[in-house]
CSV table of C-alpha atoms in Angstrom, one decimal:
chain,number,residue,atom,x,y,z
A,1,MET,CA,0.0,0.0,0.0
A,2,ILE,CA,1.3,3.4,-1.0
A,3,ARG,CA,1.3,5.8,2.0
A,4,ASP,CA,3.4,8.7,0.6
A,5,VAL,CA,3.8,10.1,-2.9
A,6,VAL,CA,6.9,12.3,-3.3
A,7,ILE,CA,6.5,14.7,-6.3
A,8,ILE,CA,9.8,16.0,-7.5
A,9,GLY,CA,9.7,19.5,-9.1
A,10,GLY,CA,12.5,21.3,-11.0
A,11,GLY,CA,14.1,23.1,-8.0
A,12,GLN,CA,17.8,22.4,-7.4
A,13,PRO,CA,18.5,19.1,-5.6
A,14,SER,CA,20.8,21.2,-3.3
A,15,ASP,CA,17.6,22.5,-1.7
A,16,TRP,CA,16.0,19.1,-1.2
A,17,PRO,CA,15.4,17.8,2.3
A,18,SER,CA,16.8,14.5,3.5
A,19,LEU,CA,14.8,11.8,1.7
A,20,ASP,CA,15.8,8.9,4.0
A,21,PHE,CA,12.4,8.7,5.6
A,22,TYR,CA,10.7,8.0,2.3
A,23,GLN,CA,13.1,5.4,1.0
A,24,LYS,CA,10.7,2.5,1.5
A,25,GLU,CA,8.3,0.4,-0.5
A,26,SER,CA,5.2,2.4,0.7
A,27,THR,CA,6.5,5.5,-1.2
A,28,ALA,CA,5.7,6.3,-4.8
A,29,TRP,CA,7.8,8.8,-6.7
A,30,ILE,CA,6.5,11.1,-9.4
A,31,GLY,CA,8.8,13.3,-11.5
A,32,VAL,CA,7.7,16.7,-12.8
A,33,ASP,CA,9.5,18.1,-15.7
A,34,ARG,CA,13.2,18.6,-14.9
A,35,GLY,CA,12.6,17.1,-11.5
A,36,THR,CA,12.4,13.8,-13.2
A,37,LEU,CA,15.9,14.1,-14.5
A,38,TYR,CA,17.2,15.2,-11.1
A,39,GLY,CA,15.4,12.3,-9.3
A,40,LEU,CA,16.7,9.7,-11.7
A,41,LYS,CA,20.2,10.9,-11.4
A,42,ALA,CA,19.8,10.8,-7.6
A,43,GLY,CA,18.9,7.1,-7.9
A,44,LEU,CA,15.2,7.5,-7.0
A,45,PRO,CA,12.8,4.8,-8.3
A,46,ILE,CA,10.7,7.1,-10.5
A,47,LYS,CA,8.1,5.1,-12.4
A,48,GLU,CA,5.8,8.0,-13.3
A,49,ALA,CA,6.5,11.5,-14.7
A,50,VAL,CA,4.4,14.3,-16.1
A,51,GLY,CA,5.0,17.8,-17.6
A,52,ASP,CA,6.0,19.6,-20.8
A,53,PHE,CA,9.7,18.8,-20.2
A,54,ASP,CA,10.6,22.0,-22.0
A,55,SER,CA,13.5,22.5,-19.6
A,56,LEU,CA,15.2,19.4,-21.0
A,57,ASN,CA,17.3,19.4,-24.2
A,58,GLU,CA,16.6,16.5,-26.6
A,59,SER,CA,19.3,14.2,-25.3
A,60,GLU,CA,18.1,14.7,-21.7
A,61,TRP,CA,14.5,14.0,-22.8
A,62,LEU,CA,15.5,10.8,-24.5
A,63,TRP,CA,17.5,9.7,-21.5
A,64,VAL,CA,14.6,10.3,-19.2
A,65,LYS,CA,12.1,8.7,-21.5
A,66,GLU,CA,14.1,5.5,-21.6
A,67,ARG,CA,14.1,5.1,-17.9
A,68,VAL,CA,10.5,6.0,-16.8
A,69,THR,CA,7.8,3.4,-17.3
A,70,ASN,CA,4.8,5.8,-17.4
A,71,ILE,CA,5.6,9.2,-18.8
A,72,GLU,CA,3.1,11.8,-20.0
A,73,ARG,CA,4.5,14.8,-22.0
A,74,CYS,CA,2.1,17.7,-22.4
A,75,ARG,CA,2.4,20.7,-24.7
A,76,ALA,CA,4.0,23.8,-23.2
A,77,GLU,CA,0.9,25.9,-23.7
A,78,LYS,CA,-1.5,24.5,-21.2
A,79,ASP,CA,-3.7,25.6,-18.4
A,80,ASP,CA,-2.1,23.5,-15.6
A,81,THR,CA,1.4,24.0,-14.2
A,82,ASP,CA,3.6,20.9,-14.2
A,83,MET,CA,3.4,20.6,-10.4
A,84,GLU,CA,-0.4,20.8,-10.6
A,85,LEU,CA,-0.3,17.9,-13.1
A,86,GLY,CA,1.9,16.0,-10.7
A,87,VAL,CA,-0.6,16.4,-7.9
A,88,LEU,CA,-3.5,15.4,-10.1
A,89,GLU,CA,-1.5,12.3,-11.0
A,90,ALA,CA,-1.0,11.5,-7.3
A,91,MET,CA,-4.7,12.0,-6.5
A,92,SER,CA,-5.8,9.8,-9.4
A,93,HIS,CA,-3.5,6.8,-8.7
A,94,TYR,CA,-3.0,7.1,-4.9
A,95,PRO,CA,-6.1,8.8,-3.5
A,96,ASP,CA,-5.4,7.9,0.2
A,97,ALA,CA,-1.7,8.8,0.2
A,98,ASN,CA,0.1,11.8,1.6
A,99,ILE,CA,1.5,14.1,-1.1
A,100,ILE,CA,5.0,15.6,-0.5
A,101,LEU,CA,6.3,18.2,-2.9
A,102,ILE,CA,10.1,18.7,-3.1
A,103,GLY,CA,12.0,20.8,-5.6
A,104,ALA,CA,9.1,23.2,-5.2
A,105,THR,CA,10.9,26.1,-3.6
A,106,GLY,CA,13.9,28.2,-4.4
A,107,GLY,CA,14.7,29.6,-7.9
A,108,ARG,CA,11.9,31.6,-9.5
A,109,LEU,CA,9.5,33.3,-7.1
A,110,ASP,CA,6.5,32.9,-9.4
A,111,HIS,CA,7.0,29.1,-9.4
A,112,TYR,CA,7.4,29.1,-5.6
A,113,LEU,CA,4.2,31.1,-5.0
A,114,SER,CA,2.3,28.9,-7.5
A,115,ASN,CA,3.3,25.9,-5.5
A,116,LEU,CA,2.6,27.5,-2.1
A,117,TRP,CA,-0.9,28.5,-3.1
A,118,LEU,CA,-1.6,25.3,-5.1
A,119,PRO,CA,-3.6,23.5,-2.4
A,120,LEU,CA,-6.1,26.4,-2.2
A,121,GLN,CA,-7.6,25.5,-5.6
A,122,GLU,CA,-11.1,23.9,-5.2
A,123,ARG,CA,-10.0,20.7,-7.0
A,124,PHE,CA,-7.2,20.1,-4.4
A,125,MET,CA,-9.3,21.1,-1.3
A,126,PRO,CA,-10.3,17.4,-0.7
A,127,VAL,CA,-6.7,16.5,-0.1
A,128,ILE,CA,-5.3,19.8,1.2
A,129,GLU,CA,-4.4,18.4,4.6
A,130,LYS,CA,-2.5,15.6,2.9
A,131,ILE,CA,-0.2,18.0,1.0
A,132,SER,CA,3.1,19.3,2.3
A,133,ILE,CA,6.0,21.2,0.8
A,134,VAL,CA,9.4,20.3,2.1
A,135,ASP,CA,12.9,21.6,1.5
A,136,LYS,CA,16.2,21.5,3.5
A,137,LEU,CA,15.1,24.4,5.8
A,138,ASN,CA,11.3,24.3,5.8
A,139,SER,CA,8.2,22.2,6.0
A,140,VAL,CA,4.8,23.6,5.0
A,141,THR,CA,1.6,21.9,6.0
A,142,TYR,CA,-2.0,23.0,5.4
A,143,PHE,CA,-5.1,23.0,7.5
A,144,LYS,CA,-8.9,23.5,7.3
A,145,PRO,CA,-10.9,24.9,10.3
A,146,GLY,CA,-10.8,23.0,13.5
A,147,LYS,CA,-8.3,22.2,16.3
A,148,HIS,CA,-4.9,20.8,15.4
A,149,VAL,CA,-1.8,19.5,17.1
A,150,ILE,CA,1.6,20.1,15.5
A,151,GLN,CA,4.4,17.7,16.3
A,152,LYS,CA,7.8,19.4,16.5
A,153,GLU,CA,10.4,18.3,13.9
A,154,ASN,CA,13.7,17.6,15.5
A,155,ASP,CA,15.8,19.8,13.2
A,156,LYS,CA,13.5,22.8,13.2
A,157,THR,CA,13.7,25.9,15.4
A,158,TYR,CA,10.9,28.2,14.5
A,159,LEU,CA,7.1,27.9,14.0
A,160,ALA,CA,5.0,30.1,11.8
A,161,TYR,CA,1.2,30.3,11.5
A,162,ILE,CA,0.1,31.5,8.1
A,163,CYS,CA,-3.4,32.8,7.4
A,164,LEU,CA,-3.7,32.1,3.6
A,165,THR,CA,-7.2,33.6,3.6
A,166,PRO,CA,-9.1,35.7,6.0
A,167,VAL,CA,-9.3,33.6,9.2
A,168,THR,CA,-11.6,33.9,12.3
A,169,LYS,CA,-11.2,33.0,15.9
A,170,LEU,CA,-7.5,31.9,15.7
A,171,ASN,CA,-6.2,30.5,18.9
A,172,LEU,CA,-2.6,29.6,19.6
A,173,TYR,CA,-2.7,27.7,22.8
A,174,ASP,CA,0.8,26.6,23.8
A,175,ALA,CA,3.4,28.2,21.5
A,176,LYS,CA,5.9,30.8,22.8
A,177,TYR,CA,3.5,33.5,21.6
A,178,THR,CA,-0.2,32.8,22.1
A,179,LEU,CA,-3.4,34.2,20.8
A,180,LYS,CA,-7.1,34.0,21.8
A,181,ASP,CA,-10.0,34.3,19.3
A,182,VAL,CA,-8.2,36.7,17.0
A,183,ASP,CA,-9.7,37.5,13.5
A,184,PHE,CA,-7.6,38.4,10.5
A,185,SER,CA,-9.5,40.0,7.6
A,186,TYR,CA,-6.6,39.5,5.1
A,187,PRO,CA,-3.8,37.0,4.6
A,188,ARG,CA,-1.2,37.3,7.3
A,189,SER,CA,2.0,35.5,8.3
A,190,LEU,CA,2.6,35.1,12.0
A,191,SER,CA,6.2,34.2,11.9
A,192,SER,CA,9.1,33.5,14.3
A,193,ASN,CA,7.0,31.7,16.9
A,194,GLU,CA,8.5,28.8,18.7
A,195,PHE,CA,7.5,25.5,20.4
A,196,VAL,CA,7.5,25.4,24.2
A,197,GLY,CA,7.3,21.6,24.1
A,198,GLU,CA,7.2,18.7,21.6
A,199,THR,CA,3.8,19.8,20.3
A,200,SER,CA,1.9,23.0,19.7
A,201,THR,CA,-1.9,23.2,19.4
A,202,PHE,CA,-4.0,25.8,17.5
A,203,SER,CA,-7.5,26.2,16.3
A,204,PHE,CA,-9.5,28.5,14.0
A,205,ALA,CA,-13.2,28.7,12.9
A,206,THR,CA,-13.1,29.8,9.3
A,207,GLY,CA,-10.5,30.1,6.5
A,208,VAL,CA,-7.4,28.1,5.4
A,209,MET,CA,-4.1,28.1,7.2
A,210,SER,CA,-0.6,26.7,6.7
A,211,VAL,CA,2.0,26.0,9.4
A,212,ILE,CA,5.7,26.3,8.6
A,213,GLN,CA,8.4,24.7,10.7
A,214,THR,CA,11.7,26.3,9.7
A,215,ARG,CA,15.3,26.9,10.8
A,216,ASP,CA,18.2,29.1,9.9
A,217,GLU,CA,20.7,27.8,7.4
């Protein structure tokens, strides 16, 4: 049974997190555009890949095509980004799995923002809490309204609560800086908070939020 799908975007491998946790049979790997090339060269068992592959030259494309069992090449002029196509592929083939995006940060700011806001699209809302973006310094998770407990990652120092939309009745119960029933009428980043234990609990009534665990380089 596949529990995790790691989708590899075109960001530089030097920004990837450690992938040791995902090196197991319950993980599926999906390459996206140039991320497919990077993943294969890193020895990852990529069996599926999507994208327009316009970042590859002809010899790189042929090399990738020979090594990926199921590869779908789209025209460059399309409505979906390559990463969106990768998430749609994961949802279609592995509907119950967690979806981890790597190679989704760094480089072009427009690509990064596209990936950060991707889960807010209506078609991805059913799996928004299964999606995360991870690089060597940061992990980003997403939440619908309710009460949630965040587990501290061992290598992270800081904790940020991000209101991606207007949010009502936000409570931060046990972080270094707490809040009680605060409303935000516009997107807002509450950054540089910290854990005071191994977990941190928060809740909110309406809106969509992300939580970023991060550290200095």
